[in-house]
Short mmCIF file of C-alpha atoms and ligand atoms in Angstrom, two decimals:
data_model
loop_
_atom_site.label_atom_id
_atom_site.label_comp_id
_atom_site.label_asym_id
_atom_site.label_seq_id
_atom_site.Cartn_x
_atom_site.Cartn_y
_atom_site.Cartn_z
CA UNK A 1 17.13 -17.30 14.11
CA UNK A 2 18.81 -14.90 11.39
CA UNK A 3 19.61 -11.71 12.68
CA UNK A 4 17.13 -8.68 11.07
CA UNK A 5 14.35 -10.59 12.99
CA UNK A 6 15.82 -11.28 16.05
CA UNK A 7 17.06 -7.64 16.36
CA UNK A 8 13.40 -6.99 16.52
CA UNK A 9 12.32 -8.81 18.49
CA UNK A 10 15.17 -7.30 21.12
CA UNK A 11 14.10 -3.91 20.24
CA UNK A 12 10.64 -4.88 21.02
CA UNK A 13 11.45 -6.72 24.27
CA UNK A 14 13.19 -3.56 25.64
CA UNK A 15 10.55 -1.56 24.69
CA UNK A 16 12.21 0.95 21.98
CA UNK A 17 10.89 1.44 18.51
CA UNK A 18 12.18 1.27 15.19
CA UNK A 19 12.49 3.38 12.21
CA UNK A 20 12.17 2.06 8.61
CA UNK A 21 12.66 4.24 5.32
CA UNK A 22 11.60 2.85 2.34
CA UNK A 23 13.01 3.16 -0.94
CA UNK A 24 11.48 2.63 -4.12
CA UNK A 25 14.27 2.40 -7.45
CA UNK A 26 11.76 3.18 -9.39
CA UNK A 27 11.18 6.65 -8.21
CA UNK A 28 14.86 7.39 -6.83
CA UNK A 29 15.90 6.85 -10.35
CA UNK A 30 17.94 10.15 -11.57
CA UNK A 31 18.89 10.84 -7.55
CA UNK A 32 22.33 10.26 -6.12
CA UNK A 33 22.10 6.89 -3.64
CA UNK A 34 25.38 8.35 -2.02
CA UNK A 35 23.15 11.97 -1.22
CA UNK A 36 20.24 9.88 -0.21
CA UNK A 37 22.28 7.18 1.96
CA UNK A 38 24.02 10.07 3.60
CA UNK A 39 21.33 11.23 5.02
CA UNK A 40 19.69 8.28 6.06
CA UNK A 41 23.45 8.18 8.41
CA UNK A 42 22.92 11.86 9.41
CA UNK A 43 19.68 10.11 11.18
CA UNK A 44 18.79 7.05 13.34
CA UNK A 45 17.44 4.94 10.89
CA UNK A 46 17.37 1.52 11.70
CA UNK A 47 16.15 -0.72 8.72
CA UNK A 48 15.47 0.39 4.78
CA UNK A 49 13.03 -1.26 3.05
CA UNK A 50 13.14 -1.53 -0.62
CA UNK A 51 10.22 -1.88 -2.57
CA UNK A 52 7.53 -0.35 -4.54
CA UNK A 53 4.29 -1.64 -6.06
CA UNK A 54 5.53 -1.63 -9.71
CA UNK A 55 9.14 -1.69 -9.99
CA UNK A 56 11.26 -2.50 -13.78
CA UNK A 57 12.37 -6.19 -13.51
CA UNK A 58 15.81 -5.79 -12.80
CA UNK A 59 16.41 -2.69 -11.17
CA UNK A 60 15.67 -3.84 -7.64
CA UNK A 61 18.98 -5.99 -8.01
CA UNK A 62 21.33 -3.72 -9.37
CA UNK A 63 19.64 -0.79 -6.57
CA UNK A 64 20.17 -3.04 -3.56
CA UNK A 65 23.74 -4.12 -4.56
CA UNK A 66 24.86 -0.67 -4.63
CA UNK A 67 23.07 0.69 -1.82
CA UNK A 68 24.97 -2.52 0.16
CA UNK A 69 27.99 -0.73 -0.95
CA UNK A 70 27.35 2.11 1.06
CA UNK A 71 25.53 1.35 4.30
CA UNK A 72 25.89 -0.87 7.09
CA UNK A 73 22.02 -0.52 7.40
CA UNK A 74 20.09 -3.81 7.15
CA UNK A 75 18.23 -3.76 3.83
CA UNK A 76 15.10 -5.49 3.99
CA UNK A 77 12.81 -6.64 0.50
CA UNK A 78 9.06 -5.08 0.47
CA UNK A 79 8.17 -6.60 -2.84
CA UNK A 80 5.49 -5.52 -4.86
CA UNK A 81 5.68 -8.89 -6.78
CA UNK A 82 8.25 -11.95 -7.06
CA UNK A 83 10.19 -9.97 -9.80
CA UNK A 84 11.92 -7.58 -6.69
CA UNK A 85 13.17 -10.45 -5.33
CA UNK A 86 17.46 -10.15 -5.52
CA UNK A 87 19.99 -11.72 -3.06
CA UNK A 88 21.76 -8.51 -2.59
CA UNK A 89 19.09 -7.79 0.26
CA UNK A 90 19.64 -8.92 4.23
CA UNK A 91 16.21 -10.02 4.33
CA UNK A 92 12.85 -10.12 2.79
CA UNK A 93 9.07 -9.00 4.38
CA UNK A 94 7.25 -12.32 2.98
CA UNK A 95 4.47 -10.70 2.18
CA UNK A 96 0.49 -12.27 2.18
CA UNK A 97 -2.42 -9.50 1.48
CA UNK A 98 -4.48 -11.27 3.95
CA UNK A 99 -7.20 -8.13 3.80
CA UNK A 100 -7.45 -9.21 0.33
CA UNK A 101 -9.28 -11.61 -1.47
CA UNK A 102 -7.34 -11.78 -4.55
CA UNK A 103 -5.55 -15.26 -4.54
CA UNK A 104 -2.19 -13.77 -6.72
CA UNK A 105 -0.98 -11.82 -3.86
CA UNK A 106 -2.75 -14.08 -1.18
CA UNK A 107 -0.45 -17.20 -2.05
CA UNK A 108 0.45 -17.25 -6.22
CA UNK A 109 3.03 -14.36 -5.93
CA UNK A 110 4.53 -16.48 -3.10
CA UNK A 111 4.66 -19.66 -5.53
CA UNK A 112 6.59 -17.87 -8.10
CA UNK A 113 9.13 -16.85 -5.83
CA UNK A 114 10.28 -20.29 -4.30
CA UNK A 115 12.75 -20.84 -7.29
CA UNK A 116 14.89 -17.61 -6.50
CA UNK A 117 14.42 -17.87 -2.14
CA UNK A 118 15.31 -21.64 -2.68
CA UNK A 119 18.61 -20.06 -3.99
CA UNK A 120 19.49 -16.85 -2.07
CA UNK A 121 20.46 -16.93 1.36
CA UNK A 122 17.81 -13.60 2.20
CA UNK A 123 16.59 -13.93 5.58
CA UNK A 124 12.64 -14.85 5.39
CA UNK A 125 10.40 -13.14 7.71
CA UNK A 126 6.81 -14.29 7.23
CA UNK A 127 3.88 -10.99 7.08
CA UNK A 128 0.80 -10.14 7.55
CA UNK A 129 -0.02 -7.51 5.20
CA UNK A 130 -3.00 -5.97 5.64
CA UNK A 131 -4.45 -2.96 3.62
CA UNK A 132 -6.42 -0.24 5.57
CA UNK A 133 -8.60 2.85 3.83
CA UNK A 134 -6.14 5.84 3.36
CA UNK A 135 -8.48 7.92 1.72
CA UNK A 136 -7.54 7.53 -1.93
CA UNK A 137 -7.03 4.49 -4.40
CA UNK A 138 -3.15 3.79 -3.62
CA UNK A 139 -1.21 1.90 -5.86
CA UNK A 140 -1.32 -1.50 -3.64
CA UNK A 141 -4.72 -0.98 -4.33
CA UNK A 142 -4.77 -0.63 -7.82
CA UNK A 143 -2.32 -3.16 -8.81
CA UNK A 144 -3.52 -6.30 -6.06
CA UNK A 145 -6.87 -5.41 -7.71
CA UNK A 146 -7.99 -5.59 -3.97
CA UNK A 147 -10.44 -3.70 -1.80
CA UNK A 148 -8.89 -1.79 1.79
CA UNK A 149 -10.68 -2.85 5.22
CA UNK A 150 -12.12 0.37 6.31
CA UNK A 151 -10.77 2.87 9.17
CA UNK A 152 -14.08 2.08 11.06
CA UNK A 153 -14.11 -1.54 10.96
CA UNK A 154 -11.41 -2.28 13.78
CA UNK A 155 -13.04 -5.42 14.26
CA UNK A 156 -12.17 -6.77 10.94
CA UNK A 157 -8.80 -5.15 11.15
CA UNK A 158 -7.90 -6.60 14.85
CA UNK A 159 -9.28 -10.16 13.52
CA UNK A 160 -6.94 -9.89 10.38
CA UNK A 161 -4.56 -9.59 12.14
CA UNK A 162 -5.12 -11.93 14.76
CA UNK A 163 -5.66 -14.87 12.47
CA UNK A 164 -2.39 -13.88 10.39
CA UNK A 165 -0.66 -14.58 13.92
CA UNK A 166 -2.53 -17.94 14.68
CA UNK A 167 -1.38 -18.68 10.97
CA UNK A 168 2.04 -18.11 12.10
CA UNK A 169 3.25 -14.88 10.62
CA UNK A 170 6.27 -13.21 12.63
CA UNK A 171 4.69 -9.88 11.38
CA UNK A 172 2.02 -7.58 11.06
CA UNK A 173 1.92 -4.36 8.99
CA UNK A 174 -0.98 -2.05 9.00
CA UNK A 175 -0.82 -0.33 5.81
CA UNK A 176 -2.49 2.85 4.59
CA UNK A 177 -0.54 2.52 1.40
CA UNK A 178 2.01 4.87 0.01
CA UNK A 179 1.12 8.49 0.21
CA UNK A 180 -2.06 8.05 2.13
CA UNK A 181 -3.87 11.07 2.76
CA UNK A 182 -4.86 9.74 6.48
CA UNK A 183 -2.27 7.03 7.73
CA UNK A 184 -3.63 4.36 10.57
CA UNK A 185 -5.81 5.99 12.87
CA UNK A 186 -3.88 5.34 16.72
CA UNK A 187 -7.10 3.81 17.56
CA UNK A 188 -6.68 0.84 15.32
CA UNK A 189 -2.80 0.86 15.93
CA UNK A 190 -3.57 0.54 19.60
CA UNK A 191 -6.65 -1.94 19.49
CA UNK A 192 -4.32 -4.31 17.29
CA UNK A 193 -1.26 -3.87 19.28
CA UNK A 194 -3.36 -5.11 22.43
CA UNK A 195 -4.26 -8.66 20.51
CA UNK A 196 -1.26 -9.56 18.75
CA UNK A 197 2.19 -10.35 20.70
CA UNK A 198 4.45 -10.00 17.28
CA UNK A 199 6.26 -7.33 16.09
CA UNK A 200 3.48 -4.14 14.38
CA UNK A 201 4.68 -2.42 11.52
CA UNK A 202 2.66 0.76 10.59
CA UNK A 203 3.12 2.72 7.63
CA UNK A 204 1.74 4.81 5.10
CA UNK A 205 0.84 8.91 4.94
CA UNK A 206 3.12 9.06 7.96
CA UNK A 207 5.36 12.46 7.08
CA UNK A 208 5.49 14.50 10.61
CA UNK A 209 6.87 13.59 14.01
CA UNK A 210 3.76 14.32 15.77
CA UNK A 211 2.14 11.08 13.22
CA UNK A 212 5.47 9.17 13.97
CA UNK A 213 5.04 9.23 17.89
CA UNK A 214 1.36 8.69 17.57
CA UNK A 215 1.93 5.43 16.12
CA UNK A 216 4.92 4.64 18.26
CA UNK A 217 2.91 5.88 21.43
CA UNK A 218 -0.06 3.43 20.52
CA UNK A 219 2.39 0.30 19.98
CA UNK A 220 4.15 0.38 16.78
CA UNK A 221 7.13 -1.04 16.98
CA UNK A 222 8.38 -0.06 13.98
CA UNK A 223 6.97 2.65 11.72
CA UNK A 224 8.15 3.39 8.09
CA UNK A 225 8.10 6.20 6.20
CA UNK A 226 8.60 5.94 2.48
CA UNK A 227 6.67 9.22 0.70
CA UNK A 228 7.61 12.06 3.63
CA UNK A 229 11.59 11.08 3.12
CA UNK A 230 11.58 10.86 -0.80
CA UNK A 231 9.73 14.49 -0.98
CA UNK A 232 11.97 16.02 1.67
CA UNK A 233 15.14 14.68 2.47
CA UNK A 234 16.00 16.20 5.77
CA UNK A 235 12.39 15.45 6.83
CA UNK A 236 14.51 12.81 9.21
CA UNK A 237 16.32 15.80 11.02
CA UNK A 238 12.53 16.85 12.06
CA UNK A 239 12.29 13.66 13.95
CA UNK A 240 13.82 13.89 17.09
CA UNK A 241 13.15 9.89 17.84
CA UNK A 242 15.82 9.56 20.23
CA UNK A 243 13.12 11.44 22.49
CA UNK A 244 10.14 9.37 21.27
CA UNK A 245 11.81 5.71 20.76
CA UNK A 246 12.34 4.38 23.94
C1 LIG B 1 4.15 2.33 1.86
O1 LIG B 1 4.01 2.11 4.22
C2 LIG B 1 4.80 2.57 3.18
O2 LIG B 1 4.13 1.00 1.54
C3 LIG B 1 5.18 4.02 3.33
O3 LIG B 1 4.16 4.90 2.96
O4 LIG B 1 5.22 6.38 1.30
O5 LIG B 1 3.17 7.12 2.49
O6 LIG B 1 5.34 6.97 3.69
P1 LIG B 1 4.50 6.42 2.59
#
């Protein structure tokens, strides 16, 4: 087993939590990666994800290789499409929109990128994506041309999730899409966490340390915030997570 994955499942087994910023080239474009990986170092973050729903072909590549240039931090792919896809990366969230019914991001996307994860030696870690109502359209939305499970059908969330496990998936991420005006009610983060023994990723709307233990408290095991970080950039200096992680 490659090592992004296996660190968490460790992190999991010992019961401590994980915290995931995500960066999107697209709208860091203009900012200084040095200033931004700085403080990501002032900060225990543990994984950056790289990703955004619509990202220039090419930029992802040239983004990640520099940002391996200055951090020691495992970069991880969130691809919006196959076109993120770039070598430069530690590892890569293999996404399938499983609340979805839109066969492109369900299994075509994952098609199209064989030919360039034939070739790279990214670590592959199998997900269960799975789109949840954040109270406006969010750009996952908009561009997977796909409809969100709603906050009040935990049923349909927990089975989603559930059958992404039986189908094998290492992961699950509960997603209220980027700058969600509600992020994943603890309920649902909770209900889901007590029927699925893989790693839960939770993420979206999530900008204050009182949302960030909520989900950690109610079994994320790792949460990311992407939004909250690029808006403020000490918003990580708020966090006190060695209190709340373990
Ligand atoms: C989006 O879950 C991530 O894909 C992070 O969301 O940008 O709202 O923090 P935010």
């Amino acid at each position: 087993m490659r090592s992004v994955y296996k660190n968490i499942l460790k992190v999991k087994e010992k019961n401590e939590k994980l915290l995931a910023i995500l960066l999107d080239p697209d709208k860091l474009a203009g900012n200084s990666l040095t200033g931004i990986v700085s403080k990501l170092h002032d900060n225990p973050v543990d994984l950056i994800f790289v990703g955004g729903s619509t990202v220039e072909p090419g930029t992802t590549d040239s983004f990640v290789n520099q940002l391996k240039q200055l951090t020691h931090i495992p970069v991880v792919l969130f691809p919006g499409d196959y076109t993120q896809i770039t070598d430069h990366a530690d590892a890569i969230l293999f996404l399938s929109l499983l609340s979805g019914r839109n066969p492109e991001y369900l299994i075509d996307q994952q098609l199209k990128s064989v030919d360039s994860l034939q070739k790279s030696s990214l670590e592959i870690i199998p997900t269960g994506y799975i789109l949840i109502d954040g109270g406006k359209e969010t750009a996952v939305q908009k561009k997977s041309r796909t409809l969100p499970i709603s906050q009040e059908d935990v049923k349909k969330i927990v089975q989603t999730a559930v059958a992404g496990m039986y189908l094998g998936k290492k992961l699950i991420y509960l997603e209220a899409g980027s700058g969600a005006k509600y992020h994943v009610d603890k309920k649902i983060i909770a209900e889901v966490h007590k029927n699925i023994n893989i790693p839960l990723i939770v993420g979206g709307g999530i900008k204050t340390q009182q949302h960030l233990e909520e989900a950690y408290q109610n079994g994320a095991d790792i949460v990311v915030v992407g939004n909250g970080f690029e808006e403020d950039k000490n918003l990580l200096s708020q966090f006190k997570n060695k209190l709340i992680r373990s």
